[in-house]
XYZ file of C-alpha atoms in Angstrom:
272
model
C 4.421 -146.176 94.597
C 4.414 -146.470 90.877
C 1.377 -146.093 89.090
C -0.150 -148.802 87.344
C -2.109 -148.355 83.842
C -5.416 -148.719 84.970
C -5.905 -147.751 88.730
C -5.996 -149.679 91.462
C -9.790 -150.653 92.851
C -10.285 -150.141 96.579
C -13.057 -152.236 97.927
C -15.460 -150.472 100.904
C -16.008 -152.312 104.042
C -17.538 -150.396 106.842
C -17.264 -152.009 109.783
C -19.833 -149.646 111.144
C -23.829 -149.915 112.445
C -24.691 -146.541 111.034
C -23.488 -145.863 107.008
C -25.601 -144.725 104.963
C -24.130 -147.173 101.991
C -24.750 -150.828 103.321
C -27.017 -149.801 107.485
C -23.950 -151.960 108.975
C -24.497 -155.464 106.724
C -20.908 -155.937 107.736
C -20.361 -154.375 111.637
C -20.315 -158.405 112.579
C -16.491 -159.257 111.922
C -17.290 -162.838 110.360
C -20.044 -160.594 107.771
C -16.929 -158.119 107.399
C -14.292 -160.473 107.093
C -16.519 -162.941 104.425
C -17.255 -159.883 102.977
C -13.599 -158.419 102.301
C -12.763 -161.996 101.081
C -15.589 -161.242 98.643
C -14.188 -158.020 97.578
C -11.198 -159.462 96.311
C -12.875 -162.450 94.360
C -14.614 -159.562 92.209
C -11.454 -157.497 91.395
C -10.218 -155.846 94.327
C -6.572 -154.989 94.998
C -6.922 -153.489 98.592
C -9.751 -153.556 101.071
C -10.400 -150.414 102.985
C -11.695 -151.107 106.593
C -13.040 -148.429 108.192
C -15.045 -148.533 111.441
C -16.441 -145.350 111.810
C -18.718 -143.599 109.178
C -18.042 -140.212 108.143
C -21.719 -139.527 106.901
C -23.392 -135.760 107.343
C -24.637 -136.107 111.134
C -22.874 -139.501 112.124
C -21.711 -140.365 115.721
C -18.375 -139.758 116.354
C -16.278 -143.496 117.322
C -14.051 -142.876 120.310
C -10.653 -144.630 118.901
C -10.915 -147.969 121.423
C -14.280 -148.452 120.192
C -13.334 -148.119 116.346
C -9.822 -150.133 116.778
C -12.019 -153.369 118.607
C -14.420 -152.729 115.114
C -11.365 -152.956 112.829
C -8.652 -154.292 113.920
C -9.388 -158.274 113.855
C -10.879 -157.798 110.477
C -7.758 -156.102 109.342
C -5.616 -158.973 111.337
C -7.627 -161.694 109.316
C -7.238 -160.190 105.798
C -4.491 -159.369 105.668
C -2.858 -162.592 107.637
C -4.189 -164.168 103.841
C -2.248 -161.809 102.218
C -4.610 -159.011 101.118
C -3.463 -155.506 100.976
C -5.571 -153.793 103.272
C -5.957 -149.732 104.023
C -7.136 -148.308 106.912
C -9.647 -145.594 106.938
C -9.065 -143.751 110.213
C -8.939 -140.323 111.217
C -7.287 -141.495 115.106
C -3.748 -141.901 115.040
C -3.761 -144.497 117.997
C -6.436 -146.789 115.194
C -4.185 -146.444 112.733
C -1.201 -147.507 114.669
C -2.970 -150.820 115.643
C -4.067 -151.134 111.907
C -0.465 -151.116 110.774
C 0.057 -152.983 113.663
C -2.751 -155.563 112.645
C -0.875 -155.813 109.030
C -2.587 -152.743 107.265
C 0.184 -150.959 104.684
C -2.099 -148.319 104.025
C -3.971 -144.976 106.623
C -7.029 -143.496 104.426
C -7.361 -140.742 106.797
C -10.404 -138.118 105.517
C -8.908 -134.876 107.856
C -5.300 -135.336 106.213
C -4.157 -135.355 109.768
C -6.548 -132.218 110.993
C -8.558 -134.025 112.810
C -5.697 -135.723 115.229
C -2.582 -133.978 115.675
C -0.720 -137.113 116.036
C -1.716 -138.659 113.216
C 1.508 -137.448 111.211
C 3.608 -138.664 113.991
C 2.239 -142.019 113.617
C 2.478 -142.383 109.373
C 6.122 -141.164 109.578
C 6.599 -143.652 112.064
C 4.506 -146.815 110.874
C 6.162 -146.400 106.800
C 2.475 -146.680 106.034
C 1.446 -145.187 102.710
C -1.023 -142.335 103.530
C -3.947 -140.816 101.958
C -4.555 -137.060 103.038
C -7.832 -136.231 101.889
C -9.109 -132.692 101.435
C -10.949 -131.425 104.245
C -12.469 -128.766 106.133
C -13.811 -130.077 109.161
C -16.557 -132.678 110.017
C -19.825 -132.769 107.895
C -22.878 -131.024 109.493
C -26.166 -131.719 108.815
C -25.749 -128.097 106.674
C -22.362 -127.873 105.168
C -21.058 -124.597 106.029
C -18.106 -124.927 104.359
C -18.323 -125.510 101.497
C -17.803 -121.768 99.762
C -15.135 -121.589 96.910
C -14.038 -118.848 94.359
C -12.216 -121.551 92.780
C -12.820 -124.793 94.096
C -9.830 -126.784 91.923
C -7.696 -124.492 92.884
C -8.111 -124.231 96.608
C -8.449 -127.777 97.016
C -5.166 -127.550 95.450
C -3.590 -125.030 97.401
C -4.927 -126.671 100.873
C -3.613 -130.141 100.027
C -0.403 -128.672 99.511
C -0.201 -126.822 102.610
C -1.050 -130.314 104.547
C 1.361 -132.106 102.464
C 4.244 -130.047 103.490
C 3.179 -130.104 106.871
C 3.319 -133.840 106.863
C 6.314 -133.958 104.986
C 7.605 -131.308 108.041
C 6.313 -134.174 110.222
C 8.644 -137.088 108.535
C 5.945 -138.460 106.216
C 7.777 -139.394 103.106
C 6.961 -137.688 100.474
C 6.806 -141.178 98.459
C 4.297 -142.379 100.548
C 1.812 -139.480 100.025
C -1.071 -140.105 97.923
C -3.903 -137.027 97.734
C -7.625 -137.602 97.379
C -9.726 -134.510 96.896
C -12.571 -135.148 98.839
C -15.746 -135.516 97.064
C -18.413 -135.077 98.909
C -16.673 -133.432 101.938
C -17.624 -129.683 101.996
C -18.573 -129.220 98.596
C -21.986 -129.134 96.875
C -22.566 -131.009 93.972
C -21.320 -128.636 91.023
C -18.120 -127.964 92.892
C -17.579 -131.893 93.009
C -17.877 -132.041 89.123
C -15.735 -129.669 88.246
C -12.779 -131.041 90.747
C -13.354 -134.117 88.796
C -13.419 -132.476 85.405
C -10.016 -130.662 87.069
C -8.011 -133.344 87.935
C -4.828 -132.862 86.402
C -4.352 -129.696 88.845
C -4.367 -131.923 92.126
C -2.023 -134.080 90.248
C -0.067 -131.240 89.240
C 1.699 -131.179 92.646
C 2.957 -134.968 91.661
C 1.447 -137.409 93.900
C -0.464 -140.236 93.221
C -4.186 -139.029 93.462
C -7.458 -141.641 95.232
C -10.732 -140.463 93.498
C -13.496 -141.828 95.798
C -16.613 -140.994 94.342
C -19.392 -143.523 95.090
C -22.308 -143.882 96.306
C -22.175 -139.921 97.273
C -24.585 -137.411 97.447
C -23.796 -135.642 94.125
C -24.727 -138.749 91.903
C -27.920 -139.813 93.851
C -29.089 -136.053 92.771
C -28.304 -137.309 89.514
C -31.339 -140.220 89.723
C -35.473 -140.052 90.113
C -36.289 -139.266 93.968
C -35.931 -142.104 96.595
C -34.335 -144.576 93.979
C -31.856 -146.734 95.989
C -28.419 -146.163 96.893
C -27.426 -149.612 94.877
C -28.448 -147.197 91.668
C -25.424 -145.066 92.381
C -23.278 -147.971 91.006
C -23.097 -147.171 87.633
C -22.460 -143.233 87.473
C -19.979 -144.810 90.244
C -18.329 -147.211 87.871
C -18.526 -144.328 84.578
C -16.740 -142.222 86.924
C -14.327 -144.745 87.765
C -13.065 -145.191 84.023
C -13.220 -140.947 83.615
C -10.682 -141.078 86.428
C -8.596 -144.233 84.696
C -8.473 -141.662 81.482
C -7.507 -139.056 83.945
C -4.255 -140.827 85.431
C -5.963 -141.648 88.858
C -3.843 -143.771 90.922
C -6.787 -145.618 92.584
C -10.750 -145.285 92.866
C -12.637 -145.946 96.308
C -15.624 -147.995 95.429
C -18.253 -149.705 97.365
C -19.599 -152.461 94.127
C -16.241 -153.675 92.841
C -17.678 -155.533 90.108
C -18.821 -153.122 88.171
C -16.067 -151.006 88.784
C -13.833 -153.802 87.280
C -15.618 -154.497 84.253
C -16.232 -150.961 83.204
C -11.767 -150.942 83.804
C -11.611 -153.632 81.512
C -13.368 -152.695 78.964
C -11.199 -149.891 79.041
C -7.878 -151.633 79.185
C -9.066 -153.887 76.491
C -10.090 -150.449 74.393
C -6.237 -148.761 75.359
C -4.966 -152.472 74.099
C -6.899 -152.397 70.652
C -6.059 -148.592 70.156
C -2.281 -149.343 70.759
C -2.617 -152.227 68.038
């Protein structure tokens, strides 16, 4: 997939009672589907339905559960011809999502946390995202110790992308994200942003999803709002433009688009 100047903006919808970004304003599929439509109106160029959160402490979705969530909102979208990912860690959801019309699996275990999740992306000719990840978040992250947290993120992403690749995932179809937010404490997320170039040293296009987390709301006075993570979220999102990110994961597309064009429209006066 080639990359485009500015990075693509993928628009949040969790289909989901329970995450801790929107308390399930969207688990109804008419609210979900309205609100997809929505995304795209303010600047988004893929929707990514998921239907299960992936919050410290969340229930875990049993896959016919998540794939009745998802799977008609997918069906609708992207019968009007949106581009719609899938964010899935269950092979069988992410079969019906492709099935349903999505052209992209956002799967947060990089195929960890089902086995035949590879199967299924070499199979379906589905672009995949293989996230970094060390195992499902715990109320207490206990995994989240690094001697050098670029590098191993690095290091572990490449030993899942050759596994997938092993699998008969085309290696054109990979994209990495590094997993902000998933076993890492705040510092260790900063400096993996700061260190992007060596995830994208291994030559894949690279999905920084950085908002709403953790890490910024530390950033903000005590109890402020989750909404208030918008901006760092959208500053972040032109960082990773200047940083050759493929794509950023956000959940208030507007602001992420603005703050983009500003920057294209900077990058356009610089060139002259």
């Amino acid at each position: 997939m080639p990359e485009p100047t500015l990075p693509l903006i993928m628009g949040v919808l969790n289909v989901t009672p329970d995450s801790f970004s929107d308390g399930g304003r969207w688990f109804d599929p008419d609210a979900a589907i309205a609100h997809g439509l929505e995304l795209v109106a303010q600047g988004a160029d893929l929707v990514d339905v998921g239907g299960e959160s992936t919050r410290p402490g969340a229930a875990l979705v049993e896959p016919d559960e998540e794939i009745r969530r998802v799977v008609p909102v997918i069906s609708e979208l992207a019968g009007r011809g949106i581009r719609v990912s899938v964010d899935t860690m269950h092979a069988a959801t992410a079969a019906a999502a492709v099935e349903a019309g999505a052209d992209v699996i956002n799967d947060v275990s990089a195929g960890l946390a089902d086995t035949a999740m590879a199967r299924i992306a070499a199979s379906s000719g589905a672009y995949y995202v293989a996230m970094h990840w060390r195992g499902h978040l715990g109320v207490v992250d206990s995994h989240a110790d690094y001697d050098d947290v670029a590098r191993e993120v690095r290091d572990e992403l490449f030993a899942r992308v050759e596994a997938l690749v092993e699998a008969g995932v085309a290696r054109e179809r990979l994209i990495l994200d590094p997993g902000l937010g998933f076993s890492k404490r705040a510092p260790q997320n900063w400096e993996l942003l700061g260190r992007l170039d060596e995830l994208q040293s291994l030559g894949f296009p690279v999905l920084v999803g950085a908002s709403r987390k953790r890490f910024l709301g530390a950033m903000l006075p005590e109890g402020a709002p989750v909404e208030e993570r918008d901006l760092p979220t959208a500053v972040i999102s032109v960082l990773a433009a200047q940083a050759g990110a493929w794509a950023v994961r956000v959940h208030d597309v507007t602001a992420t688009r603005r703050a983009l064009d500003v920057l294209g429209a900077w990058q356009s006066g610089s060139r002259g």
